[in-house]
Amino acid sequence: MRHDGWAELVNDDEHGGCLIPMMMLRHEHDEEPEMRPEPISPEKREEVIVHMAAGLLGAYRYFREHRQAEASARTSEPWRNAPKVGRNDPCPCGSGKKYKKCCGGVTVN
């Protein structure tokens, strides 16, 4: 939830509108009069809160999609620095045993 992530959502033409109800309530008591929206009735406030809940869900979906896209871009095959050890090759730990009888046969339960 970095600041630049929120700015990206605010500036998104398709999804940025989900934040309007939250901004409306946030700026209700702003020190700068030009930032304050018109006063709202209790009935209108309830309506804004319902829209705010929907907006929160929209923001969650927006960020979830971006997280999933970033995660899939990051997940790739791990890099191997050493050559792959075959089952019948000597164990790289230096025991002199075959890999399959030494470190290659270790199981975790």
PDB file of C-alpha atoms in Angstrom:
ATOM      1  CA  MET A   1       0.000   0.000   0.000  1.00  0.00           C
ATOM      2  CA  ARG A   2       2.712   2.424  -1.046  1.00  0.00           C
ATOM      3  CA  HIS A   3       1.820   6.038  -1.784  1.00  0.00           C
ATOM      4  CA  ASP A   4       2.712   5.614  -5.454  1.00  0.00           C
ATOM      5  CA  GLY A   5       0.359   2.617  -5.650  1.00  0.00           C
ATOM      6  CA  TRP A   6      -2.545   4.743  -4.462  1.00  0.00           C
ATOM      7  CA  ALA A   7      -1.582   7.505  -6.894  1.00  0.00           C
ATOM      8  CA  GLU A   8      -1.602   4.932  -9.690  1.00  0.00           C
ATOM      9  CA  LEU A   9      -5.134   3.860  -8.730  1.00  0.00           C
ATOM     10  CA  VAL A  10      -6.380   7.458  -8.428  1.00  0.00           C
ATOM     11  CA  ASN A  11      -5.070   8.231 -11.920  1.00  0.00           C
ATOM     12  CA  ASP A  12      -6.477   5.044 -13.473  1.00  0.00           C
ATOM     13  CA  ASP A  13      -9.373   6.069 -15.732  1.00  0.00           C
ATOM     14  CA  GLU A  14     -11.174   2.742 -15.431  1.00  0.00           C
ATOM     15  CA  HIS A  15     -10.774   2.007 -11.697  1.00  0.00           C
ATOM     16  CA  GLY A  16      -9.975   5.348 -10.028  1.00  0.00           C
ATOM     17  CA  GLY A  17     -13.632   6.208  -9.461  1.00  0.00           C
ATOM     18  CA  CYS A  18     -13.902   3.604  -6.711  1.00  0.00           C
ATOM     19  CA  LEU A  19     -12.099   6.042  -4.399  1.00  0.00           C
ATOM     20  CA  ILE A  20     -14.519   8.962  -4.821  1.00  0.00           C
ATOM     21  CA  PRO A  21     -16.815   8.048  -1.873  1.00  0.00           C
ATOM     22  CA  MET A  22     -13.796   7.672   0.416  1.00  0.00           C
ATOM     23  CA  MET A  23     -12.378  11.008  -0.701  1.00  0.00           C
ATOM     24  CA  MET A  24     -15.766  12.620  -0.207  1.00  0.00           C
ATOM     25  CA  LEU A  25     -15.866  11.606   3.448  1.00  0.00           C
ATOM     26  CA  ARG A  26     -12.169  12.247   3.962  1.00  0.00           C
ATOM     27  CA  HIS A  27     -12.408  15.853   2.765  1.00  0.00           C
ATOM     28  CA  GLU A  28     -15.643  16.593   4.616  1.00  0.00           C
ATOM     29  CA  HIS A  29     -13.800  18.426   7.403  1.00  0.00           C
ATOM     30  CA  ASP A  30     -10.829  19.644   5.367  1.00  0.00           C
ATOM     31  CA  GLU A  31      -9.134  22.824   6.619  1.00  0.00           C
ATOM     32  CA  GLU A  32      -9.337  24.307   3.125  1.00  0.00           C
ATOM     33  CA  PRO A  33     -12.955  25.212   2.354  1.00  0.00           C
ATOM     34  CA  GLU A  34     -12.548  24.622  -1.390  1.00  0.00           C
ATOM     35  CA  MET A  35     -11.648  20.982  -0.693  1.00  0.00           C
ATOM     36  CA  ARG A  36     -14.841  20.356   1.308  1.00  0.00           C
ATOM     37  CA  PRO A  37     -17.817  18.839  -0.507  1.00  0.00           C
ATOM     38  CA  GLU A  38     -21.314  20.219   0.028  1.00  0.00           C
ATOM     39  CA  PRO A  39     -22.798  19.145   3.393  1.00  0.00           C
ATOM     40  CA  ILE A  40     -24.688  15.866   3.113  1.00  0.00           C
ATOM     41  CA  SER A  41     -27.794  14.606   4.880  1.00  0.00           C
ATOM     42  CA  PRO A  42     -27.726  11.508   7.113  1.00  0.00           C
ATOM     43  CA  GLU A  43     -29.548   9.561   4.392  1.00  0.00           C
ATOM     44  CA  LYS A  44     -26.996  10.610   1.782  1.00  0.00           C
ATOM     45  CA  ARG A  45     -24.178   9.721   4.213  1.00  0.00           C
ATOM     46  CA  GLU A  46     -25.551   6.174   4.480  1.00  0.00           C
ATOM     47  CA  GLU A  47     -25.615   5.959   0.687  1.00  0.00           C
ATOM     48  CA  VAL A  48     -22.026   7.233   0.467  1.00  0.00           C
ATOM     49  CA  ILE A  49     -20.922   4.629   3.037  1.00  0.00           C
ATOM     50  CA  VAL A  50     -22.524   1.850   0.979  1.00  0.00           C
ATOM     51  CA  HIS A  51     -20.698   3.133  -2.114  1.00  0.00           C
ATOM     52  CA  MET A  52     -17.513   3.385  -0.065  1.00  0.00           C
ATOM     53  CA  ALA A  53     -17.752  -0.317   0.827  1.00  0.00           C
ATOM     54  CA  ALA A  54     -18.147  -1.144  -2.870  1.00  0.00           C
ATOM     55  CA  GLY A  55     -15.212   1.150  -3.628  1.00  0.00           C
ATOM     56  CA  LEU A  56     -13.030  -0.625  -1.106  1.00  0.00           C
ATOM     57  CA  LEU A  57     -13.819  -3.911  -2.812  1.00  0.00           C
ATOM     58  CA  GLY A  58     -12.922  -2.327  -6.147  1.00  0.00           C
ATOM     59  CA  ALA A  59      -9.604  -1.060  -4.761  1.00  0.00           C
ATOM     60  CA  TYR A  60      -8.860  -4.497  -3.296  1.00  0.00           C
ATOM     61  CA  ARG A  61      -9.499  -6.159  -6.666  1.00  0.00           C
ATOM     62  CA  TYR A  62      -7.351  -3.572  -8.449  1.00  0.00           C
ATOM     63  CA  PHE A  63      -4.392  -4.138  -6.151  1.00  0.00           C
ATOM     64  CA  ARG A  64      -4.895  -7.935  -6.109  1.00  0.00           C
ATOM     65  CA  GLU A  65      -4.697  -8.052  -9.915  1.00  0.00           C
ATOM     66  CA  HIS A  66      -1.521  -5.965  -9.859  1.00  0.00           C
ATOM     67  CA  ARG A  67       0.041  -8.137  -7.133  1.00  0.00           C
ATOM     68  CA  GLN A  68      -0.751 -11.298  -9.097  1.00  0.00           C
ATOM     69  CA  ALA A  69       0.690  -9.810 -12.293  1.00  0.00           C
ATOM     70  CA  GLU A  70       3.871  -8.763 -10.466  1.00  0.00           C
ATOM     71  CA  ALA A  71       4.175 -12.156  -8.763  1.00  0.00           C
ATOM     72  CA  SER A  72       3.812 -14.070 -12.022  1.00  0.00           C
ATOM     73  CA  ALA A  73       6.425 -11.817 -13.624  1.00  0.00           C
ATOM     74  CA  ARG A  74       8.853 -12.520 -10.771  1.00  0.00           C
ATOM     75  CA  THR A  75       8.387 -16.290 -10.601  1.00  0.00           C
ATOM     76  CA  SER A  76      10.664 -17.987 -13.039  1.00  0.00           C
ATOM     77  CA  GLU A  77      12.851 -21.017 -13.019  1.00  0.00           C
ATOM     78  CA  PRO A  78      15.475 -20.799 -10.272  1.00  0.00           C
ATOM     79  CA  TRP A  79      18.995 -20.214 -11.432  1.00  0.00           C
ATOM     80  CA  ARG A  80      21.363 -23.090 -10.844  1.00  0.00           C
ATOM     81  CA  ASN A  81      24.977 -22.078 -10.179  1.00  0.00           C
ATOM     82  CA  ALA A  82      26.311 -25.628 -10.082  1.00  0.00           C
ATOM     83  CA  PRO A  83      25.718 -28.402 -12.599  1.00  0.00           C
ATOM     84  CA  LYS A  84      22.894 -30.791 -11.767  1.00  0.00           C
ATOM     85  CA  VAL A  85      24.013 -33.834  -9.784  1.00  0.00           C
ATOM     86  CA  GLY A  86      22.910 -37.195 -11.203  1.00  0.00           C
ATOM     87  CA  ARG A  87      21.654 -39.971  -8.909  1.00  0.00           C
ATOM     88  CA  ASN A  88      24.718 -42.139  -9.540  1.00  0.00           C
ATOM     89  CA  ASP A  89      27.276 -39.329  -9.447  1.00  0.00           C
ATOM     90  CA  PRO A  90      29.518 -38.916  -6.393  1.00  0.00           C
ATOM     91  CA  CYS A  91      27.828 -36.815  -3.703  1.00  0.00           C
ATOM     92  CA  PRO A  92      29.005 -33.171  -3.763  1.00  0.00           C
ATOM     93  CA  CYS A  93      29.296 -33.200   0.046  1.00  0.00           C
ATOM     94  CA  GLY A  94      32.549 -35.159  -0.328  1.00  0.00           C
ATOM     95  CA  SER A  95      31.507 -38.336   1.490  1.00  0.00           C
ATOM     96  CA  GLY A  96      32.569 -40.552  -1.419  1.00  0.00           C
ATOM     97  CA  LYS A  97      29.130 -42.181  -1.582  1.00  0.00           C
ATOM     98  CA  LYS A  98      26.780 -42.016  -4.533  1.00  0.00           C
ATOM     99  CA  TYR A  99      24.434 -39.025  -4.385  1.00  0.00           C
ATOM    100  CA  LYS A 100      21.357 -41.295  -4.193  1.00  0.00           C
ATOM    101  CA  LYS A 101      22.752 -43.078  -1.095  1.00  0.00           C
ATOM    102  CA  CYS A 102      23.884 -39.877   0.602  1.00  0.00           C
ATOM    103  CA  CYS A 103      22.299 -36.403   0.362  1.00  0.00           C
ATOM    104  CA  GLY A 104      20.027 -37.371  -2.542  1.00  0.00           C
ATOM    105  CA  GLY A 105      18.216 -39.957  -0.451  1.00  0.00           C
ATOM    106  CA  VAL A 106      17.255 -37.553   2.341  1.00  0.00           C
ATOM    107  CA  THR A 107      13.505 -37.187   2.789  1.00  0.00           C
ATOM    108  CA  VAL A 108      11.675 -34.674   4.892  1.00  0.00           C
ATOM    109  CA  ASN A 109       8.532 -35.796   6.697  1.00  0.00           C
TER     110      ASN A 109
END
